[in-house]
Amino acid sequence: MNLASTLRHGNRIHFKYRNWQLIRDSSTAPVSVPNHARVVVCGGGVIGTSVLYHLTKLGWKDIVLLEQGRLSCGTTWHAAGLIGQMKSGMTETKLAQYSRSLYKELNELDEHTGWKECGSLLVARTRDRMITFHGAAARGKVLGIEVHILTPSEVKTLAPLLRVDDLEGGMWVPTDGVAGPSDIVMTLSSLAKRQGAQVFEDCRVEKVYMKDNAVSKIQTTLGSIECEYFVNCAGMWSYHLARDGTKGKKIRCPLHPVEHFYVVTKPFGIDPMLPVIRDQDGGIYVREWSGGLLAGGFDTVAKPVFHEGVPDDFQFKLFPEDWDHFQELLQAMLHRMPSFHDAELRHMTNGPESFTPDGKFILGEVPEMRNYFVATGMNSHGIVSAGGVGKVMAELIVEGESSVDIWQHDVKRFLDLHNNRKYLKDRATEIVGKVYRIAYPLSDYSTSRKLRTSPLYTRLKSAGAVYSQSCGFERPMWFDIDSEDFMDVDRSFFYRTDNSFGKPIWFDAVREEYFACREGVALIDMSSFTKLELKSASTEVVDFLEHLCSNGVDIPIGHVIHTGMQNYRGGYECDCSLVRLAENHYFIIAPTVQQTRCMRWIRLHLPKDGSVNVSDVTSMYTGINVIGVKSRDLMSEVTEVSVSSADFPFFRCKEIDVGYATGVRALSLSHAGELGWVLYIPNEYALHVYDCLLNAGKSYGVRHAGYLALRSLRVEKLFAHWGQDLTPTTTPLEAGRAFRVKFNRDFIGKEALLAQKENGVCKRFVQLQIHDHDLENDVWPWGGETIYRNGKLCGMCTSAAYGYTLNRQCVIGRSV
């Protein structure tokens, strides 16, 4: 039956999947595992074997890989094997670029990986898609990847079977290709074994034990192994292994399997060197397969599976065909490739793939336990990323740092809420469709929302707040006070963006909020910020923070400083404001995305004698930023504490009363360089304080503002922000913050910063302003763009915003 008739007949036809014959050595599995290993890797798919291989490349031999079934039996064996280097971000692109080079190099050395360099051809149905192609081409130039932008006629030349009359153009990456997933697994495991590593099949991990909060022993069905490191590469089993397989701990590893579909045709004269074709606007990919085609895609609404857990024996297995669900993708295939109508089907593959709640990988050392690493959640990019992932994981284990900055994929970005099964199941239905969907600026999710909200949420929503989320916390981005139906519409940011790379719908509204923050007074709900408290019986906490922070923390009570917590390379592990509340008591405010990361970094270095205690108090306080030149006037109306410049200067903290509320921590700063106070209010008083501010502020023209106004204020002043500008690989010297580093004391990262200071800083953050930019018609900068000086590539944009005072686009850039 051909594909056209399959489309007509729906799911009435079934095909038997061909048997996969995997080449193995002739040895049988031993009856027991060794008593000791330096590293135990769990999972014999492409990720686990890559980690194993790269550990041996770095010289470690005493390594064991455990696979509960046979190598590649989970999701690796049925992967399509597409190797496309151009990903959505620099990190993902670097990982894919390395993987491609590894597979090609091994193949050329007669270590079979199934590598075929046929190139990738991506087609664009819209102008916006072409904009993303130009961005990808710019990233490719930075990394030395050959990328060509094509016209529709050039697309047709490369792939004559394609329909091109509705295309805007395309992108050609000639060094891309395809590889054999099972071939890669067998080759990497074989190479690792030659270097001394051991591989055990039919051996399931039952429990991970710890001692002194570090990995100590692994219990398996073939015996126990004492070890120093454990790496969870269990793919779709990773979630339950992490949550339920650790003695005395629940490890976060949030992912959920879904059904993933592709079809394979019988041979019909397809050129073996046909490029891999991606029509992302149609959600589909196509590659040559034994003279026919393999065609699959990413459905708009995915089908979660194994919600209660993945069976241990789901090995080399597939789900039943589902032609009804496949119709959306099949129609796109028939539209793009007219010759597909007459192709005869060989089979449909419907197998599991695991997706994370934000579409990023899960990599690194978990925050709950030392020496427990994870490498999983590949979001259907496992084969193309496996080489790079294995390399950076091996580097993290052996050297403590990786050659590629993977903070966006770090497991320490998650909170407990992300491990909630219903949260993951609902998000999984949406995240799959986003794999190929255009990532418009500031777009967000519609599923698993309205979870973490401040006490002001309903009130701000009724005032027109348009929300986005960060770490599950709803944050007002801007206020739509002009729409007649704003009380009736869903205020999630996802539904209120206009899917554009140009002038956004919120431009005028944010302008008003911006000038209220500068020339009047505005209120911004900043409750999502991470809030921690550190205490000790005496001054042990001072000594501890002096060691942890690059700025001096032995400040007078009631003073506030900004400081970094640097890693041993001098990079920003955390960036925070620190308040001294008492001789032995500090309050820390950090970005929302650092809640787990900051807490883990602090706990990692706590004195072993228990003399310093740290608590996460994020959910105890509502944060309101009272910002603007009239903020002093407004504050004087609601509190009896003097807020004059003499009595309450910048970077001070006082506990004040507001209205009837007590215990309000007022910090004289605004995070945007404007006059202001951030009030941290016990949650039970939040609405009362908000009403006091709103009522008293009427005479001063108080209005609401959101994070977009705050972003414009900070970018215009070159205030770098962690997670967008500052990362674990950027230093205070590069960010122009050397004045916040006190070298007259010992702290983590001091030696690295002194060395950089002596050798000279070769990378710096700068602000660039764009002249002759047509706001109405030109593409806007949003971050991630390349920067050229005198025609030569020199840097990348990290943040961008319109500067309403400067009346032009402003970007923060960093040299590459």
PDB file of C-alpha atoms in Angstrom, residues 18-119:
ATOM      1  CA  ARG A  18      12.351  -5.767  10.891  1.00  0.00           C
ATOM      2  CA  ASN A  19      14.618  -7.513  13.348  1.00  0.00           C
ATOM      3  CA  TRP A  20      17.790  -5.705  14.379  1.00  0.00           C
ATOM      4  CA  GLN A  21      20.915  -7.834  14.483  1.00  0.00           C
ATOM      5  CA  LEU A  22      23.576  -6.274  16.686  1.00  0.00           C
ATOM      6  CA  ILE A  23      27.209  -7.339  16.402  1.00  0.00           C
ATOM      7  CA  ARG A  24      28.578  -8.423  19.790  1.00  0.00           C
ATOM      8  CA  ASP A  25      31.674 -10.115  21.058  1.00  0.00           C
ATOM      9  CA  SER A  26      31.346 -13.791  21.819  1.00  0.00           C
ATOM     10  CA  SER A  27      31.880 -13.507  25.580  1.00  0.00           C
ATOM     11  CA  THR A  28      28.973 -14.140  27.908  1.00  0.00           C
ATOM     12  CA  ALA A  29      28.069 -11.923  30.834  1.00  0.00           C
ATOM     13  CA  PRO A  30      29.993 -12.789  34.008  1.00  0.00           C
ATOM     14  CA  VAL A  31      28.129 -14.049  37.025  1.00  0.00           C
ATOM     15  CA  SER A  32      29.244 -11.126  39.195  1.00  0.00           C
ATOM     16  CA  VAL A  33      30.574  -7.616  38.938  1.00  0.00           C
ATOM     17  CA  PRO A  34      33.869  -6.402  40.430  1.00  0.00           C
ATOM     18  CA  ASN A  35      33.880  -5.365  44.077  1.00  0.00           C
ATOM     19  CA  HIS A  36      35.294  -1.943  43.290  1.00  0.00           C
ATOM     20  CA  ALA A  37      35.396   0.572  40.443  1.00  0.00           C
ATOM     21  CA  ARG A  38      36.369   4.206  40.311  1.00  0.00           C
ATOM     22  CA  VAL A  39      33.336   5.063  38.167  1.00  0.00           C
ATOM     23  CA  VAL A  40      30.111   3.183  37.535  1.00  0.00           C
ATOM     24  CA  VAL A  41      28.131   4.248  34.465  1.00  0.00           C
ATOM     25  CA  CYS A  42      24.503   3.130  34.319  1.00  0.00           C
ATOM     26  CA  GLY A  43      23.039   2.800  30.828  1.00  0.00           C
ATOM     27  CA  GLY A  44      24.376   1.172  27.688  1.00  0.00           C
ATOM     28  CA  GLY A  45      22.911   3.527  25.131  1.00  0.00           C
ATOM     29  CA  VAL A  46      24.776   6.072  23.046  1.00  0.00           C
ATOM     30  CA  ILE A  47      25.184   8.494  25.980  1.00  0.00           C
ATOM     31  CA  GLY A  48      26.462   5.946  28.485  1.00  0.00           C
ATOM     32  CA  THR A  49      28.957   4.390  26.083  1.00  0.00           C
ATOM     33  CA  SER A  50      30.179   7.849  25.057  1.00  0.00           C
ATOM     34  CA  VAL A  51      30.816   8.765  28.695  1.00  0.00           C
ATOM     35  CA  LEU A  52      32.642   5.460  29.141  1.00  0.00           C
ATOM     36  CA  TYR A  53      34.782   6.007  26.041  1.00  0.00           C
ATOM     37  CA  HIS A  54      35.720   9.573  26.955  1.00  0.00           C
ATOM     38  CA  LEU A  55      36.656   8.648  30.516  1.00  0.00           C
ATOM     39  CA  THR A  56      39.150   6.144  29.120  1.00  0.00           C
ATOM     40  CA  LYS A  57      40.460   8.794  26.721  1.00  0.00           C
ATOM     41  CA  LEU A  58      41.282  10.933  29.752  1.00  0.00           C
ATOM     42  CA  GLY A  59      43.264   8.063  31.221  1.00  0.00           C
ATOM     43  CA  TRP A  60      40.823   6.499  33.686  1.00  0.00           C
ATOM     44  CA  LYS A  61      40.680   2.708  33.374  1.00  0.00           C
ATOM     45  CA  ASP A  62      38.860   1.413  36.442  1.00  0.00           C
ATOM     46  CA  ILE A  63      35.403   2.023  34.992  1.00  0.00           C
ATOM     47  CA  VAL A  64      32.354  -0.191  34.778  1.00  0.00           C
ATOM     48  CA  LEU A  65      29.288   0.246  32.563  1.00  0.00           C
ATOM     49  CA  LEU A  66      26.094  -1.532  33.582  1.00  0.00           C
ATOM     50  CA  GLU A  67      23.226  -2.199  31.194  1.00  0.00           C
ATOM     51  CA  GLN A  68      20.051  -3.896  32.425  1.00  0.00           C
ATOM     52  CA  GLY A  69      19.413  -5.445  28.996  1.00  0.00           C
ATOM     53  CA  ARG A  70      21.596  -5.338  25.926  1.00  0.00           C
ATOM     54  CA  LEU A  71      23.610  -2.376  24.662  1.00  0.00           C
ATOM     55  CA  SER A  72      21.441   0.171  22.797  1.00  0.00           C
ATOM     56  CA  CYS A  73      18.214  -1.662  23.740  1.00  0.00           C
ATOM     57  CA  GLY A  74      16.327   1.385  25.096  1.00  0.00           C
ATOM     58  CA  THR A  75      15.823   4.257  22.652  1.00  0.00           C
ATOM     59  CA  THR A  76      19.188   4.338  20.853  1.00  0.00           C
ATOM     60  CA  TRP A  77      18.501   1.359  18.577  1.00  0.00           C
ATOM     61  CA  HIS A  78      15.502   2.924  16.824  1.00  0.00           C
ATOM     62  CA  ALA A  79      16.921   6.461  16.476  1.00  0.00           C
ATOM     63  CA  ALA A  80      16.977   7.960  12.984  1.00  0.00           C
ATOM     64  CA  GLY A  81      20.690   8.810  13.174  1.00  0.00           C
ATOM     65  CA  LEU A  82      20.523  12.409  11.948  1.00  0.00           C
ATOM     66  CA  ILE A  83      23.684  14.440  12.540  1.00  0.00           C
ATOM     67  CA  GLY A  84      22.824  18.113  12.105  1.00  0.00           C
ATOM     68  CA  GLN A  85      25.252  20.546  13.711  1.00  0.00           C
ATOM     69  CA  MET A  86      23.247  23.772  13.652  1.00  0.00           C
ATOM     70  CA  LYS A  87      21.235  23.874  16.871  1.00  0.00           C
ATOM     71  CA  SER A  88      19.332  26.604  18.667  1.00  0.00           C
ATOM     72  CA  GLY A  89      22.222  27.665  20.891  1.00  0.00           C
ATOM     73  CA  MET A  90      26.002  27.814  20.896  1.00  0.00           C
ATOM     74  CA  THR A  91      26.419  25.065  23.496  1.00  0.00           C
ATOM     75  CA  GLU A  92      24.216  22.573  21.641  1.00  0.00           C
ATOM     76  CA  THR A  93      25.966  23.437  18.373  1.00  0.00           C
ATOM     77  CA  LYS A  94      29.416  22.870  19.899  1.00  0.00           C
ATOM     78  CA  LEU A  95      28.364  19.485  21.270  1.00  0.00           C
ATOM     79  CA  ALA A  96      26.932  18.439  17.905  1.00  0.00           C
ATOM     80  CA  GLN A  97      29.982  19.724  16.052  1.00  0.00           C
ATOM     81  CA  TYR A  98      32.286  17.607  18.185  1.00  0.00           C
ATOM     82  CA  SER A  99      30.034  14.538  17.801  1.00  0.00           C
ATOM     83  CA  ARG A 100      30.103  14.844  14.037  1.00  0.00           C
ATOM     84  CA  SER A 101      33.896  15.124  14.010  1.00  0.00           C
ATOM     85  CA  LEU A 102      34.239  12.111  16.320  1.00  0.00           C
ATOM     86  CA  TYR A 103      31.959   9.854  14.279  1.00  0.00           C
ATOM     87  CA  LYS A 104      33.690  10.846  11.050  1.00  0.00           C
ATOM     88  CA  GLU A 105      37.177  10.353  12.493  1.00  0.00           C
ATOM     89  CA  LEU A 106      36.370   6.958  13.957  1.00  0.00           C
ATOM     90  CA  ASN A 107      34.789   5.812  10.705  1.00  0.00           C
ATOM     91  CA  GLU A 108      37.896   6.831   8.782  1.00  0.00           C
ATOM     92  CA  LEU A 109      39.933   4.715  11.211  1.00  0.00           C
ATOM     93  CA  ASP A 110      37.757   1.681  10.322  1.00  0.00           C
ATOM     94  CA  GLU A 111      35.951   1.911  13.658  1.00  0.00           C
ATOM     95  CA  HIS A 112      32.493   1.673  12.199  1.00  0.00           C
ATOM     96  CA  THR A 113      30.016   4.418  13.077  1.00  0.00           C
ATOM     97  CA  GLY A 114      27.914   4.338   9.912  1.00  0.00           C
ATOM     98  CA  TRP A 115      28.989   7.900   9.091  1.00  0.00           C
ATOM     99  CA  LYS A 116      27.794   9.283   5.750  1.00  0.00           C
ATOM    100  CA  GLU A 117      28.477  12.931   4.926  1.00  0.00           C
ATOM    101  CA  CYS A 118      25.435  13.756   2.822  1.00  0.00           C
ATOM    102  CA  GLY A 119      24.811  17.226   4.252  1.00  0.00           C
TER     103      GLY A 119
END
